[in-house]
Every structure is written in C-alpha cells, then in structure tokens.
CSV table of C-alpha atoms in Angstrom, one decimal:
chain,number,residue,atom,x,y,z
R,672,UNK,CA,0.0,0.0,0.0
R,673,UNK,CA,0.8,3.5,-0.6
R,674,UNK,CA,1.3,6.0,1.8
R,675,UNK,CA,2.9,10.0,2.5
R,676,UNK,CA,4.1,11.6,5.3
R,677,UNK,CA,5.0,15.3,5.3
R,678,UNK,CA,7.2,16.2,7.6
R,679,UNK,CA,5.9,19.7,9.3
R,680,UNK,CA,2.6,20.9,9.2
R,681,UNK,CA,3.4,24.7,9.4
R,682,UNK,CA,6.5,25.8,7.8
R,683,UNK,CA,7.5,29.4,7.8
R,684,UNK,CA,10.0,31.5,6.0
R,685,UNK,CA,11.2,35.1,5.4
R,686,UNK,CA,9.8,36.5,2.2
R,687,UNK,CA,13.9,35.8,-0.5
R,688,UNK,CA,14.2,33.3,1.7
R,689,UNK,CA,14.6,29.2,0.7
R,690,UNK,CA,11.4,27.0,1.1
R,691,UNK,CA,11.8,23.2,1.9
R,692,UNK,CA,9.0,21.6,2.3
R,693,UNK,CA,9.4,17.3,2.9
R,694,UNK,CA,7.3,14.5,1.4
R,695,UNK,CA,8.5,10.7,2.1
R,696,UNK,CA,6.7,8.5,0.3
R,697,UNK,CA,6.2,4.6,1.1
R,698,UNK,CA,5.4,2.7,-2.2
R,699,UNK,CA,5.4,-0.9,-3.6
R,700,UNK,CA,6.1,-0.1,-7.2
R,701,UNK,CA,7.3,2.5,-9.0
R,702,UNK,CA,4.8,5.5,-7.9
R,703,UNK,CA,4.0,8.7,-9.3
R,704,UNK,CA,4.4,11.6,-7.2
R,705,UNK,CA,2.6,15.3,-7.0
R,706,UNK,CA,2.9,18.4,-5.3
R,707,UNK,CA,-0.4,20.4,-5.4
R,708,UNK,CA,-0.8,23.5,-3.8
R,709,UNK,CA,-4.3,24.8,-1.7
R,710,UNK,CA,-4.6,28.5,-1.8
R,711,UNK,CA,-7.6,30.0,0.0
R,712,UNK,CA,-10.9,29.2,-1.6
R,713,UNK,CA,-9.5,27.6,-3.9
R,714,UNK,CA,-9.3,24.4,-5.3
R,715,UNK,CA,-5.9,21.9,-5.3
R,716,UNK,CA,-3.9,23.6,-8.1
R,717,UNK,CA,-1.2,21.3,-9.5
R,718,UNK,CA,2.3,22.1,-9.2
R,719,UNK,CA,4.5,19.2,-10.6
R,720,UNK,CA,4.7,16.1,-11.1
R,721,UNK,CA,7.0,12.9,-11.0
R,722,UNK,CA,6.4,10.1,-13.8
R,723,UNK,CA,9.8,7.9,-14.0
R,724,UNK,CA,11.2,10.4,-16.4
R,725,UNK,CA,14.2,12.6,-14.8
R,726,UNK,CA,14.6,12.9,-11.2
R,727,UNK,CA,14.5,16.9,-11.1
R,728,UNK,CA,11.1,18.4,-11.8
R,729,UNK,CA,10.3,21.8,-12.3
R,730,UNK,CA,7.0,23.2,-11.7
R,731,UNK,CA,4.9,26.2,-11.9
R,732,UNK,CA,6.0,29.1,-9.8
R,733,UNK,CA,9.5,28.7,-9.5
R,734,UNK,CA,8.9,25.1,-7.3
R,735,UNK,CA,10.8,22.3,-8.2
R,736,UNK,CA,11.5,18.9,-6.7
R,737,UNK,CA,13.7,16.0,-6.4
R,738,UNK,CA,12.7,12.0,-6.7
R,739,UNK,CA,15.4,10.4,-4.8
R,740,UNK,CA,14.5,6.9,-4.7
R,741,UNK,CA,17.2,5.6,-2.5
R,742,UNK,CA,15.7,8.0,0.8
R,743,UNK,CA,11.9,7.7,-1.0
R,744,UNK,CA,11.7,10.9,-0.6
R,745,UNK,CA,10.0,13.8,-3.3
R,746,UNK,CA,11.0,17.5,-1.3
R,747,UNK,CA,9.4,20.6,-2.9
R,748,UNK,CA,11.6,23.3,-3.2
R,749,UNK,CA,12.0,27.3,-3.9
R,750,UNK,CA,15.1,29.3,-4.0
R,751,UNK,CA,13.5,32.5,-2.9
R,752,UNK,CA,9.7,32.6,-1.4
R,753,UNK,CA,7.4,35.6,-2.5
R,754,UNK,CA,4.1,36.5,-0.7
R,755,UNK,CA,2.0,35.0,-2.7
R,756,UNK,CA,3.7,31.6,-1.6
R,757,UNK,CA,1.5,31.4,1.5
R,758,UNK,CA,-1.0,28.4,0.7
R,759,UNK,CA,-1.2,24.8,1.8
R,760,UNK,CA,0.9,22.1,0.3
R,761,UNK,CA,0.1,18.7,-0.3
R,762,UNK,CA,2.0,15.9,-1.6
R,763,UNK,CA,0.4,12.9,-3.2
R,764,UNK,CA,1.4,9.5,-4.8
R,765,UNK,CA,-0.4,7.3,-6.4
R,766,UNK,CA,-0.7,3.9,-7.7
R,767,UNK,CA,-1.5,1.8,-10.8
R,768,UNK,CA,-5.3,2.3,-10.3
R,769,UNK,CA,-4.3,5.7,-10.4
R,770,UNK,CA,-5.7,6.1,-6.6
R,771,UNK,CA,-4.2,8.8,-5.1
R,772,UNK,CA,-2.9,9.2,-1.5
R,773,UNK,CA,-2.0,12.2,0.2
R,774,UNK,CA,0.0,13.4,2.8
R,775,UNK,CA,-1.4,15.4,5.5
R,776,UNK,CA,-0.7,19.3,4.4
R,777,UNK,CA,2.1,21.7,4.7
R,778,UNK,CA,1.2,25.4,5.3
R,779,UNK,CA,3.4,27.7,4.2
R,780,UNK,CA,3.3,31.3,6.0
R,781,UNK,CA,5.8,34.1,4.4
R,782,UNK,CA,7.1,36.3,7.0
R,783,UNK,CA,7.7,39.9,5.2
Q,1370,UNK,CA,-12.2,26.3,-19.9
Q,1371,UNK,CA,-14.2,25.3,-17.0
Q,1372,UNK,CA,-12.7,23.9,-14.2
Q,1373,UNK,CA,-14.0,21.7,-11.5
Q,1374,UNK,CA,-16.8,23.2,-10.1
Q,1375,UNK,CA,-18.4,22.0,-6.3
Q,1376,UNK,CA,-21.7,23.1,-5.3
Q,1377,UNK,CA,-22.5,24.1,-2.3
Q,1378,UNK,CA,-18.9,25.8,-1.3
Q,1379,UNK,CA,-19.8,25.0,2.3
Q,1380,UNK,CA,-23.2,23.5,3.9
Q,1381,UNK,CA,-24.1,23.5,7.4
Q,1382,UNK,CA,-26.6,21.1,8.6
Q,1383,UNK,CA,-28.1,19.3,12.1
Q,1384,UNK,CA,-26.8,15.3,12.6
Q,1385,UNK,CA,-29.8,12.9,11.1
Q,1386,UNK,CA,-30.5,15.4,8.1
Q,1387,UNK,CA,-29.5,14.6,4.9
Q,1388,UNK,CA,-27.2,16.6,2.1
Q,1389,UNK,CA,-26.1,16.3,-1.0
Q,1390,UNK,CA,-23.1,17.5,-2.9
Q,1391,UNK,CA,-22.4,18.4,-6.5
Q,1392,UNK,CA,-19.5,18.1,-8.5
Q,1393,UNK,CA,-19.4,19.3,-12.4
Q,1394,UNK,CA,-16.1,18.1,-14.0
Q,1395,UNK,CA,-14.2,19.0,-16.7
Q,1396,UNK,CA,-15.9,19.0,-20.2
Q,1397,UNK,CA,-14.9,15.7,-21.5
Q,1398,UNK,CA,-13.4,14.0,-18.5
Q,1399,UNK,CA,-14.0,10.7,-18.1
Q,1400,UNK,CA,-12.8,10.1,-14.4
Q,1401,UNK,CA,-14.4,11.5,-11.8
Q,1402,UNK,CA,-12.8,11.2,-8.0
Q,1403,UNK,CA,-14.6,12.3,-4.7
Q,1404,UNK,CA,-12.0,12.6,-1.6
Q,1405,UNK,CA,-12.9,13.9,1.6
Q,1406,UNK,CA,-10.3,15.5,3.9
Q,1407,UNK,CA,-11.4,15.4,7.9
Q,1408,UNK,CA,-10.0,18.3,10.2
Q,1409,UNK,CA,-6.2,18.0,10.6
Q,1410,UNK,CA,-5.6,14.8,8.6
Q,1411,UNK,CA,-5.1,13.6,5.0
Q,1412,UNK,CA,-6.9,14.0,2.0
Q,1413,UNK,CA,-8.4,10.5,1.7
Q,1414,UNK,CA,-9.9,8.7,-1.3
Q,1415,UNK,CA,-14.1,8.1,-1.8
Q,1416,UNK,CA,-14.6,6.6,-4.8
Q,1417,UNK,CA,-14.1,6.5,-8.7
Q,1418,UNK,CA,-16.6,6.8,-11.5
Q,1419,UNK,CA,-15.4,6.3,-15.3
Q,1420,UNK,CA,-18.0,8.1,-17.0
Q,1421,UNK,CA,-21.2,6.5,-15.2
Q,1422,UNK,CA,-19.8,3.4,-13.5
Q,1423,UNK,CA,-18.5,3.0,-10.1
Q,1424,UNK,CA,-14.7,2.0,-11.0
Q,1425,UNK,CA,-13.5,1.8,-7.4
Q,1426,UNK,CA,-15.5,2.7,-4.3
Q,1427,UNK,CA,-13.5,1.1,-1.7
Q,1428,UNK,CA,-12.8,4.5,0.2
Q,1429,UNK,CA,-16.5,5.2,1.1
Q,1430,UNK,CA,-16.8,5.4,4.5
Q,1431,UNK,CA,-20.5,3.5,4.8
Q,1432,UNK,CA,-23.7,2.6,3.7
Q,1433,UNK,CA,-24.7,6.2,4.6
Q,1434,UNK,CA,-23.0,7.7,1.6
Q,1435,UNK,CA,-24.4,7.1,-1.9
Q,1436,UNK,CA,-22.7,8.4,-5.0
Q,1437,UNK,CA,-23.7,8.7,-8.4
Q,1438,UNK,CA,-23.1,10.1,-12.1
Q,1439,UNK,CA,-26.1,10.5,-14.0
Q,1440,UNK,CA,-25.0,9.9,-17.5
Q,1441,UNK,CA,-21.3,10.2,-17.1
Q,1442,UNK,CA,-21.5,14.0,-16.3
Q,1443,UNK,CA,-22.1,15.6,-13.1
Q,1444,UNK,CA,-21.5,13.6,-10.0
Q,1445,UNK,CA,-23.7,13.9,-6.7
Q,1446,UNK,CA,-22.9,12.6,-3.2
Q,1447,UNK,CA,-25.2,12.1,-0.7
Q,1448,UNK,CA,-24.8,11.3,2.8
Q,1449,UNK,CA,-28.0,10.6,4.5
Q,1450,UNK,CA,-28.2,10.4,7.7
Q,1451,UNK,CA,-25.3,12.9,8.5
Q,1452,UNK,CA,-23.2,12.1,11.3
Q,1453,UNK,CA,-20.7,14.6,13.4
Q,1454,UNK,CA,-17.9,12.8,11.9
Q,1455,UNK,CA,-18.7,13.2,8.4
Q,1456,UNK,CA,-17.7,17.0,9.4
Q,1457,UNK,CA,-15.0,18.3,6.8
Q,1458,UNK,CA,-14.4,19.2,3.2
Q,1459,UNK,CA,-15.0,17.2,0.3
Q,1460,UNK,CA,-13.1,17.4,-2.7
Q,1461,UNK,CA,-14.3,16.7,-6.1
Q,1462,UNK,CA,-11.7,15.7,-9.0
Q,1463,UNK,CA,-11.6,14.7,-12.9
Q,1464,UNK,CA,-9.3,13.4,-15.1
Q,1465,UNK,CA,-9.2,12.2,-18.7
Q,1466,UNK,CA,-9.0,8.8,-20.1
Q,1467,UNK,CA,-5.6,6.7,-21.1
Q,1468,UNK,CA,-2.0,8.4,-20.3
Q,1469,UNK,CA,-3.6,11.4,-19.2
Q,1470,UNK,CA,-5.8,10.0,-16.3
Q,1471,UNK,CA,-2.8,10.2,-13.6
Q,1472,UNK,CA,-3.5,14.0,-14.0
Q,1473,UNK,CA,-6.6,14.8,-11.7
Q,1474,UNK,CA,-7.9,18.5,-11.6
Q,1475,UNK,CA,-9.6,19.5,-8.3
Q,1476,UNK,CA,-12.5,21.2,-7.3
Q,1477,UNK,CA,-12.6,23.8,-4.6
Q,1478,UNK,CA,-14.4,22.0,-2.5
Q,1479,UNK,CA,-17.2,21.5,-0.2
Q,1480,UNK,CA,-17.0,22.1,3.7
Q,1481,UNK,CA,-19.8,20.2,5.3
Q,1482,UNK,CA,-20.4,21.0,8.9
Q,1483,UNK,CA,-22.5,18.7,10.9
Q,1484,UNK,CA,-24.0,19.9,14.1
C-alpha cells in the first residue's frame, strides 16, 4: 500500500528566503508523485509532477523537486519565497489504479 | 475552460438530516474522484466513477454515503443520515482517459459541517 508523510505541518519562512517543504513517500512499485498546492478558496492547483522520467522536476511558480529513490523521498523546493507563496501544500502519490494518497498538508506562512 | 466546479462551497446542517453534494467536471473527463479530507488529517480517497460506472468505491466510509453520475457528467454525493464525523471538506476531482488520467484536476471544495 501506498502512503505520505510530510514532515511539518506549518512551515514558515522570510519573504527571499529558501522553502523546503518534505514528502517521504512509502510505495510498492514504481509510484508517481505530485505536489499540489491549496490557496484560499480555492481548489488543489497542481504544481509538478513525477512520472519515472528525470529525477528533477520543475514546476509552476518557481517550485521544483527531487525524486530520490534511494531515501523515497520527493521535497518541494524554492530558492527565494514571494508572498504570494503562502497556501497549503500537499503531496500525493499514487498507484497503478491511479488512486491517489495524500500526505497530511504543509502550510506555508511568508514572514515579510 | 471550466474547471472543476463544487456546489454548495460550504453546507451546514443538524446530525440525522440529509445533504447532498455536487460536482461538475471537466468538459470531456471521463474520471471523476470524490475525496474527503477530515480536520487535521489527510486527503483520503471516496470513490471513482469512469464516466457512469463506479470503478472503485472502496474509500467510502459506509452505507450512509451514496454516489452517483447521471449519464457520465455531473457527479452527486449524498450522505444521508449525517453524522458529526462526516464534518470536513470534500473534494471533487476529474481526469481524462488513457496516459492522461494520472492528472486529476480538483474542485474547490465542499466544507460540510455537521452539528
């Protein structure tokens, strides 16, 4: 069975400053992984995904993220966070019946 | 293009009443995905309709919720007779068919408060 843990349910960082949010992932096959994002009122919005191509995805936004298989882990990253950064972040993986399973939410608060 | 669109954005109703939700998917997606995410915890799977059949309805809680998908379009979900914990928001999602289906697109949403 699949399953996500993310590491820190509130995460917050100076406005230029580096955001790390953590996703390990448990998974008995090859999975595909996701970062959406939650903004207020919104709907889930995604931001990249991971499909067994390469290891490094980019996203929307300036987010990008890194499948390392050997610590099953898929961290979304920023190099500088901007206001409008502040929103909940979810990581998902999902499995060959394309059910998905999420991790319990990040939010993100941007300190000016 | 039209997104995922929910219907009511957020319903407040008494324990033993009954309420149903709406979800209007993308124009032409065949997969439609209902997830509910409790206070606190994780976004957790319902059910799965391709077009108007029930693909995979392992997630739903109990015999209190009843989905369907008149037609292979819009998707209701009841829950009848509401319970406390059946408190939180529900999520609607569609995809399309073949290499594309890993790619759900979400709705915002439904926050049901049961009192």
């Amino acid at each position: 069975a699949q399953s996500v843990t993310q590491l820190g349910s509130h995460v917050s960082v100076s406005e230029g400053a580096l955001v790390l949010l953590r996703c390990n992932y448990s998974s008995s096959v090859p999975p595909y992984l996701f970062w959406y994002v939650q903004y207020p009122n919104q709907g889930l919005q995604l931001l990249l995904k991971y499909t067994s191509a390469a290891t490094l995805v980019k996203g929307i936004n300036g987010f990008e993220a890194e499948f390392k298989k050997s610590e099953t882990s898929f961290h979304l990253t920023k190099p500088s966070a901007h206001m409008s950064d502040a929103a909940e972040y979810f990581c998902a993986v999902s499995d060959p019946g394309n059910q998905f399973y999420f991790g319990t939410g990040t939010s993100l608060t941007v300190i000016p | 293009e039209a997104g995922v669109t929910q219907f009511p954005s957020h319903s407040v109703i008494e324990k033993g009443q009954t309420v149903t939700l709406r979800c209007d998917p993308i124009s032409g997606h065949d997969n439609l995905y209902w997830y509910r995410r409790v206070m606190g915890k994780e976004i957790k799977f319902l059910l799965h309709f391709v077009k108007e059949s029930k693909q995979d309805e392992s997630g739903m809680p109990n015999n209190r919720f009843l989905a369907e998908r008149t037609g292979g379009t819009y998707s209701t979900l009841k829950v009848q007779p509401a319970e406390l914990e059946d408190s939180g928001v529900y999520f609607c999602a569609s995809s399309q068919g073949g290499l594309a289906k890993n790619i759900q697109y979400f709705g915002a949403g439904t926050r049901l408060s049961v009192l």
